[in-house]
CSV table of C-alpha atoms and ligand atoms in Angstrom, one decimal:
chain,number,residue,atom,x,y,z
A,1,MET,CA,-23.1,-26.3,190.5
A,2,LYS,CA,-19.9,-24.2,191.1
A,3,VAL,CA,-19.2,-20.6,190.4
A,4,GLN,CA,-17.0,-17.8,191.6
A,5,VAL,CA,-19.6,-15.4,192.3
A,6,CYS,CA,-23.4,-16.0,193.1
A,7,ILE,CA,-25.5,-13.0,192.7
A,8,ILE,CA,-28.8,-12.8,194.3
A,9,GLY,CA,-31.1,-10.5,192.4
A,10,GLY,CA,-31.5,-9.8,188.9
A,11,GLY,CA,-32.2,-6.1,189.0
A,12,PRO,CA,-29.9,-3.5,187.5
A,13,SER,CA,-27.3,-3.8,190.3
A,14,GLY,CA,-27.0,-7.6,189.9
A,15,LEU,CA,-27.0,-7.8,186.2
A,16,LEU,CA,-24.4,-4.9,185.8
A,17,LEU,CA,-22.0,-6.7,188.4
A,18,SER,CA,-22.6,-10.0,186.6
A,19,GLN,CA,-21.9,-8.5,183.1
A,20,LEU,CA,-18.7,-6.5,184.3
A,21,LEU,CA,-17.2,-9.6,186.1
A,22,HIS,CA,-17.9,-11.8,182.9
A,23,LEU,CA,-16.0,-9.5,180.9
A,24,LYS,CA,-13.0,-10.1,183.2
A,25,GLY,CA,-13.4,-13.9,183.0
A,26,ILE,CA,-14.9,-14.2,186.4
A,27,ASP,CA,-17.9,-16.7,186.4
A,28,THR,CA,-21.0,-15.7,187.8
A,29,ILE,CA,-24.7,-16.9,188.2
A,30,VAL,CA,-27.5,-14.5,188.8
A,31,LEU,CA,-30.6,-15.8,190.9
A,32,GLU,CA,-33.8,-13.9,190.3
A,33,LYS,CA,-37.0,-14.6,192.1
A,34,HIS,CA,-39.3,-13.2,189.4
A,35,SER,CA,-39.8,-13.6,185.7
A,36,ARG,CA,-38.0,-11.4,183.3
A,37,GLU,CA,-41.3,-9.9,182.2
A,38,HIS,CA,-42.1,-9.1,185.9
A,39,VAL,CA,-38.8,-7.3,186.4
A,40,LEU,CA,-39.1,-5.5,183.0
A,41,ALA,CA,-42.7,-4.3,183.9
A,42,ARG,CA,-41.3,-2.0,186.9
A,43,ILE,CA,-41.2,1.6,186.1
A,44,ARG,CA,-38.7,3.1,188.2
A,45,ALA,CA,-35.6,5.3,187.6
A,46,GLY,CA,-35.1,7.8,184.9
A,47,VAL,CA,-32.0,9.9,185.6
A,48,LEU,CA,-28.7,8.4,185.4
A,49,GLU,CA,-25.5,10.0,186.5
A,50,HIS,CA,-22.4,10.1,184.3
A,51,GLY,CA,-20.6,7.5,186.4
A,52,PHE,CA,-23.4,5.1,186.0
A,53,ALA,CA,-23.5,5.6,182.2
A,54,ALA,CA,-19.7,5.1,182.2
A,55,LEU,CA,-20.3,1.7,183.8
A,56,MET,CA,-23.0,0.7,181.3
A,57,ARG,CA,-20.5,1.4,178.6
A,58,GLU,CA,-17.6,-0.4,180.4
A,59,ALA,CA,-20.1,-3.3,180.5
A,60,ARG,CA,-20.5,-3.1,176.7
A,61,CYS,CA,-24.0,-2.2,177.4
A,62,GLY,CA,-24.1,1.6,176.6
A,63,GLU,CA,-24.9,1.6,172.8
A,64,ARG,CA,-28.6,2.2,172.9
A,65,MET,CA,-28.4,4.2,176.1
A,66,ASP,CA,-26.0,6.6,174.2
A,67,ARG,CA,-28.3,6.5,171.2
A,68,GLU,CA,-31.7,6.9,172.6
A,69,GLY,CA,-31.1,8.4,176.0
A,70,GLU,CA,-31.2,12.2,176.3
A,71,ILE,CA,-28.3,14.4,177.8
A,72,HIS,CA,-29.7,16.8,180.3
A,73,GLU,CA,-27.6,19.8,181.2
A,74,GLY,CA,-30.1,21.4,183.7
A,75,PHE,CA,-33.6,21.0,185.3
A,76,PHE,CA,-36.2,23.3,186.7
A,77,ILE,CA,-37.5,23.9,190.2
A,78,ALA,CA,-40.9,25.8,190.2
A,79,HIS,CA,-41.9,27.7,193.6
A,80,ASP,CA,-43.6,30.5,194.7
A,81,GLY,CA,-44.9,31.3,191.3
A,82,VAL,CA,-41.4,31.1,189.5
A,83,MET,CA,-39.5,28.8,187.6
A,84,ASP,CA,-35.7,28.8,188.4
A,85,ARG,CA,-33.4,26.6,186.3
A,86,VAL,CA,-30.5,24.7,187.7
A,87,ASP,CA,-27.7,24.8,185.0
A,88,LEU,CA,-26.0,21.4,185.9
A,89,HIS,CA,-23.6,21.7,183.3
A,90,LYS,CA,-22.4,25.2,184.3
A,91,HIS,CA,-22.5,24.6,188.1
A,92,SER,CA,-20.8,21.1,188.1
A,93,GLY,CA,-17.8,22.1,185.9
A,94,GLY,CA,-19.4,20.6,182.6
A,95,SER,CA,-21.1,17.4,183.7
A,96,SER,CA,-24.6,16.4,182.9
A,97,VAL,CA,-27.1,13.5,183.5
A,98,VAL,CA,-28.6,11.0,181.1
A,99,VAL,CA,-32.4,10.4,180.9
A,100,TYR,CA,-32.9,6.7,180.1
A,101,GLY,CA,-35.4,4.7,181.8
A,102,GLN,CA,-34.3,1.8,184.1
A,103,THR,CA,-36.7,-0.6,182.2
A,104,GLU,CA,-34.6,0.0,179.0
A,105,LEU,CA,-31.2,-0.3,181.1
A,106,THR,CA,-32.4,-3.6,182.5
A,107,ARG,CA,-33.6,-4.8,179.1
A,108,ASP,CA,-30.1,-3.9,177.7
A,109,LEU,CA,-28.4,-5.9,180.5
A,110,TYR,CA,-30.5,-8.8,180.0
A,111,GLU,CA,-29.6,-8.9,176.3
A,112,ALA,CA,-26.0,-8.6,177.0
A,113,ARG,CA,-26.1,-11.4,179.5
A,114,ASP,CA,-28.1,-13.6,176.7
A,115,ARG,CA,-25.4,-12.7,174.1
A,116,MET,CA,-22.7,-13.9,176.4
A,117,ASP,CA,-24.4,-17.0,177.6
A,118,GLY,CA,-24.5,-15.7,181.0
A,119,LYS,CA,-26.3,-17.8,183.7
A,120,VAL,CA,-29.4,-16.0,184.6
A,121,VAL,CA,-32.1,-18.0,186.5
A,122,HIS,CA,-35.5,-16.7,186.7
A,123,ASP,CA,-38.5,-17.7,189.1
A,124,ALA,CA,-35.8,-18.9,191.6
A,125,ALA,CA,-37.8,-19.8,194.7
A,126,ASP,CA,-36.5,-19.9,198.2
A,127,VAL,CA,-33.1,-18.4,197.5
A,128,THR,CA,-31.2,-19.0,200.7
A,129,PRO,CA,-27.7,-18.1,201.5
A,130,HIS,CA,-25.6,-20.6,203.7
A,131,ASP,CA,-22.2,-20.6,205.6
A,132,LEU,CA,-21.4,-17.0,204.8
A,133,LYS,CA,-18.7,-16.9,207.4
A,134,SER,CA,-16.8,-20.0,206.0
A,135,ASP,CA,-14.4,-19.9,203.2
A,136,ALA,CA,-17.0,-22.2,201.2
A,137,PRO,CA,-20.5,-20.4,201.1
A,138,TYR,CA,-23.3,-21.7,199.1
A,139,VAL,CA,-26.8,-20.7,198.0
A,140,THR,CA,-29.8,-22.9,197.4
A,141,TYR,CA,-33.0,-22.2,195.6
A,142,ARG,CA,-35.9,-24.3,194.5
A,143,ASP,CA,-36.7,-24.9,190.9
A,144,GLY,CA,-40.1,-26.5,191.1
A,145,ASP,CA,-39.7,-29.7,193.3
A,146,ARG,CA,-35.8,-29.6,193.0
A,147,ILE,CA,-33.5,-27.9,195.4
A,148,VAL,CA,-30.3,-26.6,193.4
A,149,ARG,CA,-27.2,-25.8,195.4
A,150,VAL,CA,-24.6,-23.3,194.0
A,151,ASP,CA,-21.3,-23.5,195.7
A,152,CYS,CA,-19.2,-20.2,195.2
A,153,ASP,CA,-16.4,-18.1,196.6
A,154,PHE,CA,-18.6,-15.2,197.2
A,155,VAL,CA,-22.4,-14.2,197.4
A,156,ILE,CA,-23.6,-10.8,196.3
A,157,GLY,CA,-26.9,-9.7,198.0
A,158,ALA,CA,-28.4,-7.6,195.2
A,159,ASP,CA,-32.0,-8.5,195.9
A,160,GLY,CA,-33.4,-5.1,196.7
A,161,PHE,CA,-35.0,-3.9,199.9
A,162,HIS,CA,-37.3,-6.8,200.4
A,163,GLY,CA,-34.8,-9.4,199.6
A,164,VAL,CA,-33.3,-12.2,201.7
A,165,SER,CA,-29.6,-11.3,201.8
A,166,ARG,CA,-29.8,-8.5,204.2
A,167,LYS,CA,-32.0,-10.6,206.5
A,168,SER,CA,-29.3,-13.3,206.7
A,169,ILE,CA,-26.8,-11.1,208.6
A,170,PRO,CA,-27.5,-11.7,212.4
A,171,LYS,CA,-29.3,-9.0,214.1
A,172,GLU,CA,-26.6,-8.2,216.7
A,173,ILE,CA,-24.3,-7.2,213.8
A,174,LEU,CA,-26.6,-5.5,211.5
A,175,ARG,CA,-27.4,-1.8,212.3
A,176,GLU,CA,-30.4,-0.2,210.4
A,177,HIS,CA,-31.2,3.6,210.2
A,178,GLU,CA,-34.4,4.5,208.8
A,179,ARG,CA,-36.8,7.4,208.2
A,180,VAL,CA,-40.2,6.7,206.8
A,181,TYR,CA,-41.8,9.8,205.1
A,182,PRO,CA,-45.5,10.5,205.8
A,183,PHE,CA,-46.4,10.5,202.0
A,184,GLY,CA,-45.8,8.7,198.7
A,185,TRP,CA,-45.5,9.5,195.1
A,186,LEU,CA,-48.2,8.6,192.8
A,187,GLY,CA,-46.5,8.0,189.3
A,188,VAL,CA,-48.2,8.0,185.8
A,189,LEU,CA,-46.3,7.0,182.6
A,190,SER,CA,-48.2,8.2,179.4
A,191,ARG,CA,-47.5,8.0,175.7
A,192,THR,CA,-47.7,11.9,175.4
A,193,LYS,CA,-45.2,14.6,174.6
A,194,PRO,CA,-43.5,15.8,177.7
A,195,VAL,CA,-44.6,19.3,179.0
A,196,SER,CA,-41.1,20.4,179.3
A,197,PRO,CA,-37.8,19.3,177.4
A,198,GLU,CA,-36.0,19.3,180.9
A,199,LEU,CA,-37.5,18.0,184.3
A,200,ILE,CA,-39.5,20.3,186.5
A,201,TYR,CA,-39.5,19.7,190.2
A,202,SER,CA,-42.5,21.6,191.9
A,203,ARG,CA,-42.8,22.8,195.2
A,204,HIS,CA,-46.5,23.8,196.0
A,205,GLU,CA,-48.8,24.3,198.9
A,206,ARG,CA,-51.0,21.4,197.7
A,207,GLY,CA,-47.9,19.1,197.7
A,208,PHE,CA,-44.8,18.2,195.6
A,209,ALA,CA,-45.1,17.4,191.7
A,210,LEU,CA,-42.5,16.2,189.2
A,211,CYS,CA,-42.6,16.3,185.5
A,212,SER,CA,-40.2,13.9,184.1
A,213,LEU,CA,-39.9,11.9,180.9
A,214,ARG,CA,-38.4,8.9,179.2
A,215,SER,CA,-38.4,10.2,175.6
A,216,GLN,CA,-39.8,13.0,173.5
A,217,VAL,CA,-43.0,10.8,173.2
A,218,LEU,CA,-43.2,9.4,176.7
A,219,SER,CA,-43.8,11.2,179.7
A,220,ARG,CA,-43.4,10.4,183.5
A,221,TYR,CA,-45.3,12.5,185.9
A,222,TYR,CA,-45.4,12.3,189.8
A,223,ILE,CA,-47.4,14.0,192.6
A,224,GLN,CA,-47.0,13.6,196.4
A,225,VAL,CA,-50.0,11.9,198.0
A,226,PRO,CA,-50.9,10.8,201.5
A,227,LEU,CA,-49.8,7.2,202.3
A,228,THR,CA,-53.6,6.3,202.8
A,229,ASP,CA,-54.3,6.8,199.1
A,230,LYS,CA,-54.6,3.8,197.0
A,231,VAL,CA,-54.0,3.9,193.2
A,232,GLU,CA,-57.7,3.1,192.6
A,233,ASP,CA,-58.6,6.3,194.2
A,234,TRP,CA,-57.0,8.1,191.5
A,235,SER,CA,-58.7,8.4,187.9
A,236,ASP,CA,-56.5,9.6,185.2
A,237,GLU,CA,-58.5,12.6,185.1
A,238,ALA,CA,-58.2,13.3,188.7
A,239,PHE,CA,-54.5,12.8,188.6
A,240,TRP,CA,-54.2,15.1,185.6
A,241,ASP,CA,-56.4,17.9,187.3
A,242,GLU,CA,-54.2,17.7,190.5
A,243,LEU,CA,-51.1,17.8,188.6
A,244,LYS,CA,-52.2,20.9,186.8
A,245,ARG,CA,-53.0,22.7,190.2
A,246,ARG,CA,-49.3,22.2,191.3
A,247,LEU,CA,-47.7,23.6,188.2
A,248,PRO,CA,-47.0,27.1,187.2
A,249,ALA,CA,-50.2,28.2,185.2
A,250,ASP,CA,-48.4,28.5,181.7
A,251,VAL,CA,-46.9,25.1,182.3
A,252,ALA,CA,-50.2,23.6,183.3
A,253,ALA,CA,-51.8,25.2,180.3
A,254,SER,CA,-49.5,23.3,177.8
A,255,LEU,CA,-49.7,20.1,179.4
A,256,ILE,CA,-50.7,17.4,177.0
A,257,THR,CA,-52.6,14.4,178.9
A,258,GLY,CA,-53.5,11.1,177.7
A,259,PRO,CA,-54.4,7.7,179.1
A,260,SER,CA,-52.0,6.3,181.7
A,261,ILE,CA,-50.0,3.1,180.6
A,262,GLU,CA,-48.8,2.6,184.1
A,263,LYS,CA,-49.9,4.1,187.5
A,264,SER,CA,-48.5,3.2,190.8
A,265,ILE,CA,-47.6,4.5,194.3
A,266,ALA,CA,-44.3,4.5,196.0
A,267,PRO,CA,-43.8,5.3,199.5
A,268,LEU,CA,-40.9,7.2,200.4
A,269,ARG,CA,-38.2,6.1,202.7
A,270,SER,CA,-34.7,6.7,203.6
A,271,PHE,CA,-32.7,3.5,204.8
A,272,VAL,CA,-29.0,2.4,205.4
A,273,ALA,CA,-28.0,-1.0,206.6
A,274,GLU,CA,-24.5,-1.2,208.0
A,275,PRO,CA,-22.1,-3.1,207.7
A,276,MET,CA,-22.5,-3.9,203.8
A,277,ARG,CA,-20.4,-7.1,204.2
A,278,TYR,CA,-20.8,-10.1,206.4
A,279,GLY,CA,-18.2,-12.7,205.9
A,280,ARG,CA,-18.4,-13.7,202.3
A,281,LEU,CA,-21.7,-11.8,201.7
A,282,PHE,CA,-21.5,-8.3,200.1
A,283,LEU,CA,-24.7,-6.3,199.9
A,284,ALA,CA,-25.1,-3.8,196.8
A,285,GLY,CA,-27.8,-1.4,195.9
A,286,ASP,CA,-31.2,-1.3,197.4
A,287,ALA,CA,-30.5,-4.2,199.4
A,288,ALA,CA,-28.5,-2.1,201.7
A,289,HIS,CA,-29.9,1.3,201.2
A,290,ILE,CA,-32.9,3.1,200.1
A,291,VAL,CA,-33.4,7.0,199.4
A,292,PRO,CA,-36.5,9.1,198.5
A,293,PRO,CA,-36.4,9.3,194.8
A,294,THR,CA,-36.4,13.2,194.9
A,295,GLY,CA,-32.7,13.5,194.3
A,296,ALA,CA,-32.6,10.7,191.6
A,297,ARG,CA,-29.9,9.0,193.7
A,298,GLY,CA,-31.2,5.5,194.2
A,299,LEU,CA,-29.9,3.5,191.2
A,300,ASN,CA,-27.0,5.8,191.1
A,301,SER,CA,-26.1,4.9,194.6
A,302,ALA,CA,-26.1,1.3,193.5
A,303,ALA,CA,-23.7,2.2,190.8
A,304,SER,CA,-21.0,3.1,193.2
A,305,ASP,CA,-21.3,-0.3,195.1
A,306,ILE,CA,-21.2,-2.0,191.9
A,307,TYR,CA,-18.1,-0.2,190.7
A,308,TYR,CA,-16.2,-0.7,194.1
A,309,LEU,CA,-17.2,-4.5,194.2
A,310,TYR,CA,-16.2,-4.9,190.6
A,311,HIS,CA,-12.8,-3.6,191.1
A,312,ALA,CA,-12.4,-5.4,194.5
A,313,MET,CA,-13.4,-8.7,193.0
A,314,VAL,CA,-10.9,-8.2,190.0
A,315,ASP,CA,-8.1,-7.4,192.3
A,316,HIS,CA,-8.8,-10.6,194.3
A,317,TYR,CA,-9.0,-12.9,191.3
A,318,GLU,CA,-6.2,-11.3,189.3
A,319,LYS,CA,-3.6,-10.1,191.9
A,320,GLY,CA,-4.7,-11.9,195.1
A,321,ASP,CA,-5.2,-8.5,196.6
A,322,ASP,CA,-7.9,-8.3,199.1
A,323,ALA,CA,-7.6,-4.8,200.2
A,324,GLY,CA,-10.7,-3.7,198.0
A,325,LEU,CA,-12.8,-6.3,199.6
A,326,ASP,CA,-12.0,-5.5,203.0
A,327,ASP,CA,-12.5,-1.8,202.6
A,328,TYR,CA,-15.7,-2.3,200.5
A,329,SER,CA,-18.3,-1.5,203.3
A,330,ARG,CA,-16.5,1.5,204.6
A,331,LYS,CA,-15.9,3.0,201.2
A,332,ALA,CA,-19.4,2.2,199.9
A,333,LEU,CA,-21.1,3.6,203.1
A,334,ALA,CA,-19.2,6.9,202.8
A,335,ARG,CA,-20.7,7.8,199.4
A,336,VAL,CA,-24.1,6.3,200.2
A,337,TRP,CA,-24.5,8.5,203.2
A,338,LYS,CA,-23.6,11.5,201.2
A,339,ALA,CA,-26.5,10.4,198.7
A,340,GLN,CA,-28.7,10.0,201.7
A,341,ARG,CA,-28.1,13.5,202.8
A,342,PHE,CA,-28.6,15.1,199.4
A,343,SER,CA,-31.9,13.1,199.0
A,344,TRP,CA,-33.1,14.1,202.4
A,345,TRP,CA,-32.3,17.7,201.8
A,346,MET,CA,-34.2,17.8,198.4
A,347,THR,CA,-37.3,15.9,199.9
A,348,THR,CA,-37.3,18.3,202.8
A,349,MET,CA,-37.0,21.3,200.7
A,350,LEU,CA,-39.8,20.4,198.1
A,351,HIS,CA,-42.5,18.3,200.0
A,352,ARG,CA,-45.4,19.5,202.1
A,353,PHE,CA,-45.2,17.7,205.3
A,354,PRO,CA,-48.6,17.2,207.3
A,355,ASP,CA,-47.3,18.3,210.5
A,356,SER,CA,-45.4,21.5,209.6
A,357,GLY,CA,-46.7,25.0,209.8
A,358,SER,CA,-45.9,28.4,208.4
A,359,TYR,CA,-42.4,28.4,210.1
A,360,GLU,CA,-41.3,25.3,208.2
A,361,ALA,CA,-43.0,26.7,205.1
A,362,LYS,CA,-40.9,30.1,205.4
A,363,LEU,CA,-37.9,28.1,205.8
A,364,GLN,CA,-38.4,26.1,202.5
A,365,GLU,CA,-39.0,29.4,200.9
A,366,THR,CA,-35.8,30.7,202.3
A,367,GLU,CA,-33.9,27.7,201.3
A,368,LEU,CA,-35.0,28.0,197.7
A,369,GLU,CA,-34.4,31.8,197.6
A,370,TYR,CA,-30.8,31.3,199.0
A,371,LEU,CA,-30.2,28.6,196.5
A,372,PHE,CA,-30.9,30.5,193.5
A,373,SER,CA,-29.1,33.6,195.0
A,374,SER,CA,-25.8,31.6,195.6
A,375,GLU,CA,-23.5,30.2,193.0
A,376,LYS,CA,-21.9,28.3,195.7
A,377,ALA,CA,-25.2,26.7,196.7
A,378,LEU,CA,-26.2,25.9,193.2
A,379,GLY,CA,-22.6,24.3,192.7
A,380,SER,CA,-23.4,22.1,195.8
A,381,LEU,CA,-26.8,20.9,194.3
A,382,ALA,CA,-25.3,20.3,190.9
A,383,GLU,CA,-22.2,18.3,192.0
A,384,ASN,CA,-24.4,16.1,194.1
A,385,TYR,CA,-27.1,15.7,191.4
A,386,VAL,CA,-24.7,14.7,188.6
A,387,GLY,CA,-23.0,12.4,191.0
A,388,LEU,CA,-20.1,12.9,193.5
A,389,PRO,CA,-16.9,10.9,192.3
A,390,PHE,CA,-16.6,7.2,193.0
B,401,RFL,P1,-34.0,-3.9,192.5
B,401,RFL,O1,-34.3,-3.1,191.2
B,401,RFL,O2,-35.2,-3.8,193.6
B,401,RFL,O3,-33.8,-5.4,192.2
B,401,RFL,C1,-33.5,-6.5,193.1
B,401,RFL,C2,-34.0,-7.8,192.3
B,401,RFL,O4,-33.9,-8.5,193.4
B,401,RFL,C3,-35.0,-9.6,193.2
B,401,RFL,N1,-35.4,-10.3,194.5
B,401,RFL,C4,-34.9,-11.5,194.6
B,401,RFL,N2,-34.3,-12.4,193.9
B,401,RFL,C5,-34.0,-13.5,194.4
B,401,RFL,N3,-34.3,-13.9,195.7
B,401,RFL,C6,-35.1,-13.1,196.6
B,401,RFL,N4,-35.4,-13.4,197.6
B,401,RFL,C7,-35.2,-11.8,196.1
B,401,RFL,N5,-35.8,-10.8,196.4
B,401,RFL,C8,-36.0,-9.9,195.6
B,401,RFL,C9,-36.1,-8.7,192.9
B,401,RFL,O5,-37.2,-9.3,192.1
B,401,RFL,C10,-35.5,-7.7,191.9
B,401,RFL,O6,-35.5,-8.0,190.6
B,401,RFL,O7,-32.7,-3.4,193.4
B,401,RFL,P2,-31.4,-2.9,192.6
B,401,RFL,O8,-30.9,-3.8,191.6
B,401,RFL,O9,-30.3,-2.6,193.7
B,401,RFL,O10,-31.6,-1.5,192.0
B,401,RFL,C11,-32.0,-0.4,192.6
B,401,RFL,C12,-33.1,0.5,191.8
B,401,RFL,O11,-34.1,-0.2,191.4
B,401,RFL,C13,-33.6,1.9,192.6
B,401,RFL,O12,-32.6,2.2,193.5
B,401,RFL,C14,-34.1,2.8,191.6
B,401,RFL,O13,-35.3,2.4,190.9
B,401,RFL,C15,-34.5,4.1,192.6
B,401,RFL,N6,-35.1,5.1,191.8
B,401,RFL,C16,-34.3,6.0,191.1
B,401,RFL,N7,-32.9,6.0,191.2
B,401,RFL,C17,-32.1,6.9,190.5
B,401,RFL,O14,-30.9,6.6,190.5
B,401,RFL,N8,-32.7,7.7,189.7
B,401,RFL,C18,-34.1,8.0,189.6
B,401,RFL,O15,-34.6,9.0,188.8
B,401,RFL,C19,-34.9,7.2,190.3
B,401,RFL,N9,-36.3,7.2,190.1
B,401,RFL,C20,-36.4,5.2,191.8
B,401,RFL,C21,-37.1,6.3,190.9
B,401,RFL,C22,-37.4,4.5,192.3
B,401,RFL,C23,-38.7,4.7,192.4
B,401,RFL,N10,-39.5,3.6,193.1
B,401,RFL,C24,-40.7,3.1,192.6
B,401,RFL,C25,-39.1,3.1,194.4
B,401,RFL,C26,-38.4,6.6,190.9
B,401,RFL,C27,-39.2,5.8,191.7
B,401,RFL,C28,-40.7,6.0,191.6
B,402,PHB,C1,-38.2,9.6,186.9
B,402,PHB,O1,-38.1,10.0,185.7
B,402,PHB,O2,-38.9,8.5,187.2
B,402,PHB,C2,-37.5,10.3,187.9
B,402,PHB,C3,-36.8,11.4,187.5
B,402,PHB,C4,-36.3,12.3,188.6
B,402,PHB,C5,-36.4,11.8,189.9
B,402,PHB,C6,-37.1,10.8,190.3
B,402,PHB,C7,-37.9,10.2,189.3
B,402,PHB,O3,-35.8,12.7,190.8
């Protein structure tokens, strides 16, 4: 089989790029290791920046997001017994974010790919890129007993943190920068009315907590837990009790609880791989970089990679201009590192670190006090949270 662009990974990054390129007449195939049901069972991002939402519209996948997603013009930070609001709209000069789940967004992308007869292969086993430094790269995968070969002009590695693409770049070329945090987030999804119409990030001496949502009838809550904890250690009751302890008393009193419909623990990690290009392979999204979810940047960082790649590919095929492809890694990494900085800052300000003492706690308090006393500091937070320009 021959296509122009072979995309490894059928998560939001791979599907969005495939859909955008298809609309420009560029032929792609998406090779996904898991079944569609498996991909759609993952509960991940909830907050989309306006640049991501704009790309979804450009991909003609924004209709349901615009109908069912919620525009949020602010969020709260609870700390030291107070609830301060970050007015994103005011401090970012009129921007906002869209609250719309990654699961729904991925479903919309799959449906769009189906409508256009896009080639998406599920359960593709042993996906392996070959000859990436040549002008004729190809990718093989196993379908049952059969090995299928896909010849292409370019390979896109959009296969997440655990994928094969990044690993196919030789060790002496790839530089990896990593910070592993000594805790994770235990997340619960419940069919209950959210405790607050806007997100609440809570810094508490027992650990961080977050009240988020997917809709006005679907809530998503998180608490910081030690890495040694297992999901089985946490009954629903224990989760709700601990969440309430970490919220201001009036918020805790109005929290509506219910059975969890999903419960999982995500370890927190910061990671960047450089460069994001090797020959004819281009990495995008979590395959190249991971952030702790505190700043809601993960999927949004993938969006800028996709934006740059999409335009670079179109320039290549329509104008024979490779400047965008040649500059991709530099340009993408410049924005990725800003998202890393912001996520690290939000994480450090709001979590309890096991080895920190009263000095670090005082610094966190001071950081928050400064933040809410300075229009400039709030402006910096807001412009990063709604997304820096592509
Ligand atoms: P994905 O979603 O991991 O998709 C990669 C796909 O590649 C497949 N794959 C392979 N396919 C073929 N061959 C192989 N060898 C393969 N290996 C893997 C996988 O099955 C998968 O389908 O990466 P992608 O597309 O780059 O998307 C990235 C986002 O998923 C991620 O950044 C966000 O979910 C991060 N994130 C958030 N981001 C935000 O922007 N806003 C948020 O509010 C937000 N909240 C979150 C989050 C991530 C979280 N977790 C669980 C890590 C909250 C949480 C709790
Ligand atoms: C979520 O709703 O899953 C969510 C929202 C904001 C974050 C992280 C996760 O910062």
